[in-house]
Coordinates of C-alpha atoms in Angstrom, one line a residue:
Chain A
X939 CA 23.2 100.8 311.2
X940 CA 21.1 100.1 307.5
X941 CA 17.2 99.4 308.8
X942 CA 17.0 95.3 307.2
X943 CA 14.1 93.6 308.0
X944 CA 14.7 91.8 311.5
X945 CA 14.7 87.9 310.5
X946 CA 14.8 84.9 313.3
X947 CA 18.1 83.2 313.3
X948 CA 16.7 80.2 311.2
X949 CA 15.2 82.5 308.6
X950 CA 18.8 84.4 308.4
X951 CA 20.7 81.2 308.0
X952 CA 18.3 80.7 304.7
X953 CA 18.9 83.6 303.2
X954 CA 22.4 83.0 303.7
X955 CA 22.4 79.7 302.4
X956 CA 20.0 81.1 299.4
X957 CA 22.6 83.4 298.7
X958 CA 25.4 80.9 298.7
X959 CA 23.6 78.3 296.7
X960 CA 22.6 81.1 293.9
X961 CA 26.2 82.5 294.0
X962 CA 28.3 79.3 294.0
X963 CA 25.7 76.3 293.2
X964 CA 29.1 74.0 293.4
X965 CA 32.7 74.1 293.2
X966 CA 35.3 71.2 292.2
X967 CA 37.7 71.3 294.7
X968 CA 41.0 69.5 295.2
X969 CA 42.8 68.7 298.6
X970 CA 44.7 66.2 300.9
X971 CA 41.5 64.2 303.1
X972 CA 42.3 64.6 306.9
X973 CA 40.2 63.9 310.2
X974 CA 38.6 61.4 308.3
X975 CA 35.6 59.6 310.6
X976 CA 32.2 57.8 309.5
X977 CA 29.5 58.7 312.3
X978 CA 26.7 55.6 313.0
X979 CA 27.9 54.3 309.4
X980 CA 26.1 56.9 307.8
X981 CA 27.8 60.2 308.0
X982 CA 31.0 60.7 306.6
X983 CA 33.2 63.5 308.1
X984 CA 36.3 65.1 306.8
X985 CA 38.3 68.2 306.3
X986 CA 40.3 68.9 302.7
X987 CA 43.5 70.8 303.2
X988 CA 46.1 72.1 301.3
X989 CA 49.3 73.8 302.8
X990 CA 47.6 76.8 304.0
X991 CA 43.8 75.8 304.3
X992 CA 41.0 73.3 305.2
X993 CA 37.5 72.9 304.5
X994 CA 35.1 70.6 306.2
X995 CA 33.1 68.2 304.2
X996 CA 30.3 66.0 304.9
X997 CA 28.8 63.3 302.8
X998 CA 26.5 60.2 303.0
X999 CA 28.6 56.8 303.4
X1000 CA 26.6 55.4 300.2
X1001 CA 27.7 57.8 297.7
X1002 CA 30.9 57.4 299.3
X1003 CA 32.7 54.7 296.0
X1004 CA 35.9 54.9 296.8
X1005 CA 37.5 53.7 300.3
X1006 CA 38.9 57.0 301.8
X1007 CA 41.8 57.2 304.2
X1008 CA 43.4 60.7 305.6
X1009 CA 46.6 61.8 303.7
X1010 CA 45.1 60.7 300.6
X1011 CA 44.4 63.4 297.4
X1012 CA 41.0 63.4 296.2
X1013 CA 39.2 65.7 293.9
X1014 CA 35.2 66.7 294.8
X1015 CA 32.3 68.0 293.3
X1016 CA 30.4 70.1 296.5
X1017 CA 27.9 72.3 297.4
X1018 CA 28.7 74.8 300.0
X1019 CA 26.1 74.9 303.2
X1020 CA 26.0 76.3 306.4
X1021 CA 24.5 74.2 309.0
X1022 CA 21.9 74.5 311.6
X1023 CA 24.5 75.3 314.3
X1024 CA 25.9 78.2 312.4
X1025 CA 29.2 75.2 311.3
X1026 CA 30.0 75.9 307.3
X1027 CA 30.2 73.1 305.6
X1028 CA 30.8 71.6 301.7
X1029 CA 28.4 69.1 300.9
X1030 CA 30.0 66.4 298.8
X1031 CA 28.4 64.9 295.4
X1032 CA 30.8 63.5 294.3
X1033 CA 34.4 62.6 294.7
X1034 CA 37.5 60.7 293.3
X1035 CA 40.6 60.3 294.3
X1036 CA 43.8 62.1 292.6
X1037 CA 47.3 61.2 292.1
X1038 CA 49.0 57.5 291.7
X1039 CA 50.0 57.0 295.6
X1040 CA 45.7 57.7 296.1
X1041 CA 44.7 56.2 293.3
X1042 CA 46.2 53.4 293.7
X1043 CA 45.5 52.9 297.9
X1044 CA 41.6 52.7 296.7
X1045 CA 42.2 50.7 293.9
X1046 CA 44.2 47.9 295.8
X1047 CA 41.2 48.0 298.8
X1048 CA 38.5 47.7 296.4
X1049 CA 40.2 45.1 293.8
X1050 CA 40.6 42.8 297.6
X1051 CA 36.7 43.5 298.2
X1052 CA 35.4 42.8 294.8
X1053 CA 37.5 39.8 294.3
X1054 CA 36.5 38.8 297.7
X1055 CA 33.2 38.9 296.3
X1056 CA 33.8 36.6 293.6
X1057 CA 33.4 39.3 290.4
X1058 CA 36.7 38.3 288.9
X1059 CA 36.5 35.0 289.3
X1060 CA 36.9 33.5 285.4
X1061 CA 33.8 30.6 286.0
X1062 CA 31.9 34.2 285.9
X1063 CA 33.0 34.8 282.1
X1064 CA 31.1 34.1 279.4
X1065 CA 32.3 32.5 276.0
X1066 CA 31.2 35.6 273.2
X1067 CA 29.5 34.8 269.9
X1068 CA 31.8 33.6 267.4
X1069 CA 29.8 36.1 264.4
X1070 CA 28.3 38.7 266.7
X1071 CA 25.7 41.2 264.6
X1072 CA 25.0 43.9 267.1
X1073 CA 27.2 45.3 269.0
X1074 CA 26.5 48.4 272.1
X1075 CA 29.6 50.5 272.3
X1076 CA 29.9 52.4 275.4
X1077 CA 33.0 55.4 275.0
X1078 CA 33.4 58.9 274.2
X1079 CA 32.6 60.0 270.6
X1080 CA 35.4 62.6 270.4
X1081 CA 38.3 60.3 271.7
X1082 CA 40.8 58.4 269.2
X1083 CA 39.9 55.2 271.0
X1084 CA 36.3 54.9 269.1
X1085 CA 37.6 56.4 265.9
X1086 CA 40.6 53.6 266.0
X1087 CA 38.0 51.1 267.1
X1088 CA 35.4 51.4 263.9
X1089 CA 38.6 51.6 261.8
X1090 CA 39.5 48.1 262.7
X1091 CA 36.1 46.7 262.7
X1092 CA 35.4 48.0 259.2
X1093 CA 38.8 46.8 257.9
X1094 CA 38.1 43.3 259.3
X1095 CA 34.5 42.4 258.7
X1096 CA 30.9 43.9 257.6
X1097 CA 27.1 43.7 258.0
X1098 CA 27.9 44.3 261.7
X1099 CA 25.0 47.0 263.0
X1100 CA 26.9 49.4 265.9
X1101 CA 25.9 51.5 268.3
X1102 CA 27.4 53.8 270.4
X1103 CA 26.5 55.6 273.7
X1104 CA 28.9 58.9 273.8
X1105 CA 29.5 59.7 277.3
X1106 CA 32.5 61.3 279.4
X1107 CA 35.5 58.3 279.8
X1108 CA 37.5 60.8 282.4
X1109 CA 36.3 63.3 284.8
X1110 CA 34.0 63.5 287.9
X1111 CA 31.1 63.1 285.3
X1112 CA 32.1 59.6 283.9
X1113 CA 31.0 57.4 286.5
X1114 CA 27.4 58.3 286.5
X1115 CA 27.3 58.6 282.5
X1116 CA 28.7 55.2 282.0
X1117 CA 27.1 53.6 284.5
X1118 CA 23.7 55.2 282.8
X1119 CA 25.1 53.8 279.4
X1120 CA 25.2 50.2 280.9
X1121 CA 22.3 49.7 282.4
X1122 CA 20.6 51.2 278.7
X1123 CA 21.6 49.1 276.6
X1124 CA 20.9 46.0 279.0
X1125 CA 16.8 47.6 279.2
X1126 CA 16.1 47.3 275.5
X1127 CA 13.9 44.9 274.8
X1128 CA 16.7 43.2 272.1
X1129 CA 19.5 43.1 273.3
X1130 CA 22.7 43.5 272.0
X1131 CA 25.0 40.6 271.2
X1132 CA 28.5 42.1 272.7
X1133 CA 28.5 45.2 275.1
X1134 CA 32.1 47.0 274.8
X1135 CA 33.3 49.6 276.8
X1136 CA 36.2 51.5 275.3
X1137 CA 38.3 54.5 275.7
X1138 CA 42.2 55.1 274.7
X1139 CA 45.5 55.6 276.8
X1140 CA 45.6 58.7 279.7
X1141 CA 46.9 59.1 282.9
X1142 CA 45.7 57.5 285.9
X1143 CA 43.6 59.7 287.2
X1144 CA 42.2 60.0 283.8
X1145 CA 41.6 56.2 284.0
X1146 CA 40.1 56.6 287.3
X1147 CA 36.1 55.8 286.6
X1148 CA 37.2 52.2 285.4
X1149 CA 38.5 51.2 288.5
X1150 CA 35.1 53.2 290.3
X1151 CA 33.3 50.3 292.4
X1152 CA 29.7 51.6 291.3
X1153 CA 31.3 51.3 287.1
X1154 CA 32.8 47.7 288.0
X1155 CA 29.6 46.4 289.2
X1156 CA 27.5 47.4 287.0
X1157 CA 30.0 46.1 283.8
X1158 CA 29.5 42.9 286.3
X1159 CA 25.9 42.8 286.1
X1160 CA 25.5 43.1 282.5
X1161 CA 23.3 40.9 281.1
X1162 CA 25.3 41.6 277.5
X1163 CA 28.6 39.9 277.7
X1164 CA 31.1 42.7 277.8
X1165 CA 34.4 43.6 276.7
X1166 CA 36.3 46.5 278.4
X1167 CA 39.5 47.9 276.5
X1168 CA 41.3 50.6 278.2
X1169 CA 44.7 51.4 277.0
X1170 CA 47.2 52.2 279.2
X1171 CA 50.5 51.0 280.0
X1172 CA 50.1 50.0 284.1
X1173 CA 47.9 47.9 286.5
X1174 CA 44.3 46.8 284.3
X1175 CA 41.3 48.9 285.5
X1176 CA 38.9 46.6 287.8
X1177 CA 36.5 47.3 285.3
X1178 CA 38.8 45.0 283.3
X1179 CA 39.0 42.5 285.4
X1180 CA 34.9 41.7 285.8
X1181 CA 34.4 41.6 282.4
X1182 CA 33.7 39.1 280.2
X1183 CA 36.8 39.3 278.1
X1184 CA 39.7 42.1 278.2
X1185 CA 40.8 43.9 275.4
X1186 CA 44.5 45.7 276.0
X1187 CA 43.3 48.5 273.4
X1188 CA 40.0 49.5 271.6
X1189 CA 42.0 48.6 268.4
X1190 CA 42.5 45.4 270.0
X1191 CA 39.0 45.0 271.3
X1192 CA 38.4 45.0 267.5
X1193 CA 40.3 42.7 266.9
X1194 CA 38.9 39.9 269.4
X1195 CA 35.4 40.3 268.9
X1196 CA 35.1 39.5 265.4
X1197 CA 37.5 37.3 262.8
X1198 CA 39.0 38.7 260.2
X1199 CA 37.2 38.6 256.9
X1200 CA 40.7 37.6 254.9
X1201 CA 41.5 34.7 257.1
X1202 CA 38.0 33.8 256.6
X1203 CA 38.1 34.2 252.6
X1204 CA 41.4 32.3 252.9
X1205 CA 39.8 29.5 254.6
X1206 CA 37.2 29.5 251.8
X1207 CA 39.4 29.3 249.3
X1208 CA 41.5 26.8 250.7
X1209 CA 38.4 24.7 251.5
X1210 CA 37.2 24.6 248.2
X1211 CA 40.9 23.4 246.6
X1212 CA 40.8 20.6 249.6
X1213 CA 37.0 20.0 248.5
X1214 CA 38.5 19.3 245.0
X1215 CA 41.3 16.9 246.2
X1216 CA 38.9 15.0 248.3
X1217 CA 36.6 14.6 245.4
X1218 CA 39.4 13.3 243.3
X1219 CA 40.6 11.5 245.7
X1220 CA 36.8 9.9 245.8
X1221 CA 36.8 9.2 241.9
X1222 CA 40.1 7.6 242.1
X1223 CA 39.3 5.1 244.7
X1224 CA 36.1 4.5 242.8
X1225 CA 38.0 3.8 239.4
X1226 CA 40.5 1.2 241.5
X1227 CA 37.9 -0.3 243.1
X1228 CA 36.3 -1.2 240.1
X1229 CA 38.6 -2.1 238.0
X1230 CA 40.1 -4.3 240.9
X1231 CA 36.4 -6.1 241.0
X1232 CA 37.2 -6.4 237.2
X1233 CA 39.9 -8.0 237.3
X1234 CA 38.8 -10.1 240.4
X1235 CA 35.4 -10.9 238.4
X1236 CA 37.4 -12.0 235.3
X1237 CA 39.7 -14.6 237.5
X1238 CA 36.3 -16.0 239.1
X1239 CA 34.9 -16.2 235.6
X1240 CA 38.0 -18.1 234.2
X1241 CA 38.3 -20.3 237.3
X1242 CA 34.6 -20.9 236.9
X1243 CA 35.4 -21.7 233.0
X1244 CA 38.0 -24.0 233.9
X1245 CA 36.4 -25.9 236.6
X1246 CA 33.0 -27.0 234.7
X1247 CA 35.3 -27.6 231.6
X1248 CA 37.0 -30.3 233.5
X1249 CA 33.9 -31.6 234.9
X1250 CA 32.2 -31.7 231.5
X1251 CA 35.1 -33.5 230.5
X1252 CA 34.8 -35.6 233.4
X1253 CA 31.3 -36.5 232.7
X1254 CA 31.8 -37.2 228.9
X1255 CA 34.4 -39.5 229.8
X1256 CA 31.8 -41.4 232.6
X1257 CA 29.2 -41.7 229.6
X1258 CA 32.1 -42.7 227.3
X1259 CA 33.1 -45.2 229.6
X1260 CA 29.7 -46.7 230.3
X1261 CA 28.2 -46.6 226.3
X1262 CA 27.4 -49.8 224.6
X1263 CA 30.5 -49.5 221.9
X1264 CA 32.1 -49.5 225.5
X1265 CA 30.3 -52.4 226.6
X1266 CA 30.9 -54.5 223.0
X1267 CA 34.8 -53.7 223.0
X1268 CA 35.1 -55.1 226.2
X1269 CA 33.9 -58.3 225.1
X1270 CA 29.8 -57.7 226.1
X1271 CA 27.4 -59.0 222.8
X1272 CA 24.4 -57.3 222.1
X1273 CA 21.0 -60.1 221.6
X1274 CA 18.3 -58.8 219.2
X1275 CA 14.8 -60.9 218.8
X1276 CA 12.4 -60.2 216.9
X1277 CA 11.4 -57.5 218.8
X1278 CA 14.0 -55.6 219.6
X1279 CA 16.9 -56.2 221.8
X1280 CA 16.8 -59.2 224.5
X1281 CA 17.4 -58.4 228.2
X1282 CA 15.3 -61.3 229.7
X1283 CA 15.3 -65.1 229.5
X1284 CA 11.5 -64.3 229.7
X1285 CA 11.5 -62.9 226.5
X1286 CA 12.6 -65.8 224.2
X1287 CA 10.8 -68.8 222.6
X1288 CA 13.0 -71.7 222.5
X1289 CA 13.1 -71.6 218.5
X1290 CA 13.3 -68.4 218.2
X1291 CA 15.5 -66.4 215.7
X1292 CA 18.1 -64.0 217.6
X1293 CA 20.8 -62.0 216.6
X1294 CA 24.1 -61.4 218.6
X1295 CA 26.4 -58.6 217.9
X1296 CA 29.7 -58.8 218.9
X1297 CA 32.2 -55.6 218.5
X1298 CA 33.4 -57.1 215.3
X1299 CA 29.9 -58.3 213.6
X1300 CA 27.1 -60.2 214.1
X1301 CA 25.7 -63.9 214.4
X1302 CA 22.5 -65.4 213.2
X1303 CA 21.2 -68.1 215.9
X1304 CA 18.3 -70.3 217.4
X1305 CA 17.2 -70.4 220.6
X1306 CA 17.5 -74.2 221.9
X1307 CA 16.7 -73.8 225.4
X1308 CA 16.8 -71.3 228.3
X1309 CA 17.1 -71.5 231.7
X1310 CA 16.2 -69.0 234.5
X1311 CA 19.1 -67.9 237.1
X1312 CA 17.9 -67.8 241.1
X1313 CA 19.9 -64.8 242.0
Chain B
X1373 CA 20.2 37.4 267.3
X1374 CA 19.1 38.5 264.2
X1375 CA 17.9 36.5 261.0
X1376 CA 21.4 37.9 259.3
X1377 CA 23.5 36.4 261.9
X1378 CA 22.1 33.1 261.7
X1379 CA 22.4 32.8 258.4
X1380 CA 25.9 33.5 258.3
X1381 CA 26.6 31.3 261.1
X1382 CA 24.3 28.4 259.8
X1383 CA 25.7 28.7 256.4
X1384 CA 29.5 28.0 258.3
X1385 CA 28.4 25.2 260.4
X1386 CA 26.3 23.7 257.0
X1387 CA 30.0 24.2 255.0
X1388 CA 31.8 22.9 258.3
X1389 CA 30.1 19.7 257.9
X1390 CA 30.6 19.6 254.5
X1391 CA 34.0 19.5 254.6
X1392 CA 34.0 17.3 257.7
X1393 CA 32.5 14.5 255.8
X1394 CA 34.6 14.5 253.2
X1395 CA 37.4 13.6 255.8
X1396 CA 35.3 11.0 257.5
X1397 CA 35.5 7.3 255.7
X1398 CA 31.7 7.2 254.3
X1399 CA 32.8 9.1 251.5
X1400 CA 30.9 7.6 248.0
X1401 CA 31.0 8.6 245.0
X1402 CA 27.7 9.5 244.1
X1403 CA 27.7 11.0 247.3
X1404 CA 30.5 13.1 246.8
X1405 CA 29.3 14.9 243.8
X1406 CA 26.5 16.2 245.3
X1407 CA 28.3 17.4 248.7
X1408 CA 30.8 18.7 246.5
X1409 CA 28.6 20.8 244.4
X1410 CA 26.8 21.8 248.4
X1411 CA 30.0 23.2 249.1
X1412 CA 31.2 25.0 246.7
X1413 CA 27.8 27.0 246.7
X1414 CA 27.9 27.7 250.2
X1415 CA 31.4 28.9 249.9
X1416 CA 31.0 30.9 247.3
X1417 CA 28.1 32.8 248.6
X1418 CA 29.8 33.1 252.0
X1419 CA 32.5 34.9 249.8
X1420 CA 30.0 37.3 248.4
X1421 CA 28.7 37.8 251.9
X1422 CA 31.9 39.0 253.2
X1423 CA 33.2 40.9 250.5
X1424 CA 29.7 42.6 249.7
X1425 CA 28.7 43.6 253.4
X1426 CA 29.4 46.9 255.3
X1427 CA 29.4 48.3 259.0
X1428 CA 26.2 50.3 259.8
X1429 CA 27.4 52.5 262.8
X1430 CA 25.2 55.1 264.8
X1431 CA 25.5 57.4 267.3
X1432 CA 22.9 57.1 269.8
X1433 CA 20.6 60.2 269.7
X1434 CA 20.5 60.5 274.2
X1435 CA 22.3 62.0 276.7
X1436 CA 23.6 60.2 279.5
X1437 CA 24.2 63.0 281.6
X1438 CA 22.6 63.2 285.0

């Protein structure tokens, strides 16, 4: 037997562990869950098998995102440990389930929680600016879901100022890296007007970090309204469901977050020929109405004409009617003294000289004698 | 929001109006003129707005890896 050094049993279970941790810092590991338990709602026990082996895993119950049940598939990110009782064991970091018939157990127990909870509830979403300027993009630079997504957006409208956080949309990684991208963009001091999280078609477990409780709340505490558009053909991600509005496709996340500059231009041009009409319109009611006061002003002025001609003539004929020719053709004589007409007895001498005129001449005459009438 | 988007938007609602009152019934003449002449201006730099303006897209220079 090779002389070592002689180590305790605690010191010997380091280097072991040393050596394990230098040789294989973690592995990504994919198995069927079994013996699943949660000790004091803490500690989370289970072994991964496949047809021929099993490992046994331990985790915290707070990292644990995704509700696990044995038989399901699940793919982990672990370090490998031996414990202080000598008990090998693969420390989990993190983990998400595999295969539609997983997939979709977690997703159906977490959609019941989080709804339960109220996040989908639509009183929760937000109306979005009409003319958003900035907009935080959250997807993967490389994928065709970002390069469709600025395609539309520069086809349909401009000025808009874009950025985009690149992180992994699939993967063990994507969680934690979208998550990150969130909570950035809602920590600058402006924020952005629209928050959208985007990433194109894939399978399910590709899919997989949108339905990730940790992803949905965090899209659910945004203080940016957000838009998630994840293409894909079967149930929407959760991460759809607490947002603010869903968008079936990046292309069509485009598409609902701003208008389209032709149907705008349209509009313009339209406007102004509808302008035009309505200020024709304007001049031709101004023209009727004025020439219908014309006309109305003329009719007043010739009723007006007529109505004081007849009363001149009216009048004339009064002062016709009462004239002394008037007075003399009815039968009336005039008396003239020698100082001018005669309307009083008072005014006469007996002896005087008077004329009369009647309507056919005059007569020359004395005055003999007068006498006053008691009326 | 920035100054930009305000504009835009104020110069919409402003044009908005516009053509709102010339559907209401307090449309006058002399009035009318002048809105008119409003209007157009605002559409036509609206127009120039969307026609001129381009997308300014970045790539945010940070890792969001753990």
């Amino acid at each position: 037997m090779r002389e070592t050094s002689v180590l305790s049993v605690s010191d010997a279970l380091d280097v072991l562990n040393d050596t394990l941790a230098a040789a294989v810092p973690a592995l990504i590991v994919e198995g069927e869950v079994s013996g699943f338990s949660v000790n004091r709602g803490k500690f989370v026990f289970f072994d991964l098998k496949d047809e021929e082996a099993s490992l046994p895993c331990f985790m915290m119950a707070f990292n644990l995102r995704f509700p696990l049940q044995d038989g399901m598939k699940v793919r982990l990110l672990a370090t490998p440990s031996i414990t202080a009782k000598g008990r090998f064991s693969m420390t989990v970091r993190e983990l998400q389930p595999v295969g539609e018939g997983s997939l979709k157990k977690a997703y159906e127990i977490l959609k019941k929680k989080l709804e339960a909870e109220g996040l989908f509830a639509p009183e929760r979403k937000r109306v979005l600016p009409e003319f958003p300027k900035r907009i935080a993009v959250v997807s993967s630079s490389g994928a065709a879901g970002w390069a469709d997504f600025t395609k539309i957006l520069n086809e349909r409208w401009g000025g808009l100022e874009v950025s985009l956080a690149d992180v992994s949309v699939q993967g063990l990684s994507a969680p934690a890296e979208v998550i990150k991208a969130i909570e950035y963009f809602n920590q600058q001091s402006e924020l952005a007007d629209l928050l959208v999280i985007i990433r194109g078609g894939g399978s399910a477990d590709d899919l997989a970090v949108f339905s990730h409780e940790d992803v949905v709340r965090a899209v659910s505490a945004s203080r940016i309204p957000t838009v998630v558009g994840v293409g894909h053909e079967t149930d929407e991600s959760l991460a759809e469901l607490a947002a603010d509005l869903r968008a079936s496709t990046p292309s069509n996340a485009a598409q609902l977050i701003i208008p389209d500059k032709k149907d705008l231009l349209e509009r313009l041009t339209s406007g102004r020929a509808a302008l035009l009409t309505r200020l024709s319109d304007a001049i031709e009611d101004w023209q009727n109405e004025v020439s219908t006061n014309r006309q109305a002003l003329s009719t007043y002025l010739s009723h007006f004409l007529k109505s004081t001609q007849q009363q001149v003539g009216h009048h004339l004929e009064l002062i016709r009617q009462f004239s002394p020719e008037a007075a003399l053709q009815r039968g009336y004589g005039v008396v003239k003294g020698e100082n001018g007409i005669i309307s009083s007895v008072k005014n006469v001498r007996i002896g005087e000289r008077i004329q009369v005129s009647l309507k056919d001449g005059t007569l020359g005459a004395t005055v003999n004698d007068k006498r006053q009438s008691h009326l | 929001m920035t100054k930009d988007n305000h504009t835009f938007k104020q110069k919409m609602a402003q044009l908005e109006e516009l053509l709102a009152w010339f559907e209401s019934d307090q449309v006058t003449l002399e009035a009318a003129v002048e809105k008119y002449e409003q209007a157009l201006a605002l559409s036509k730099e609206l127009e120039e707005e969307l026609k001129l303006a381009k997308n300014k897209i970045e790539i945010i220079n940070k890792k969001f890896t753990q």
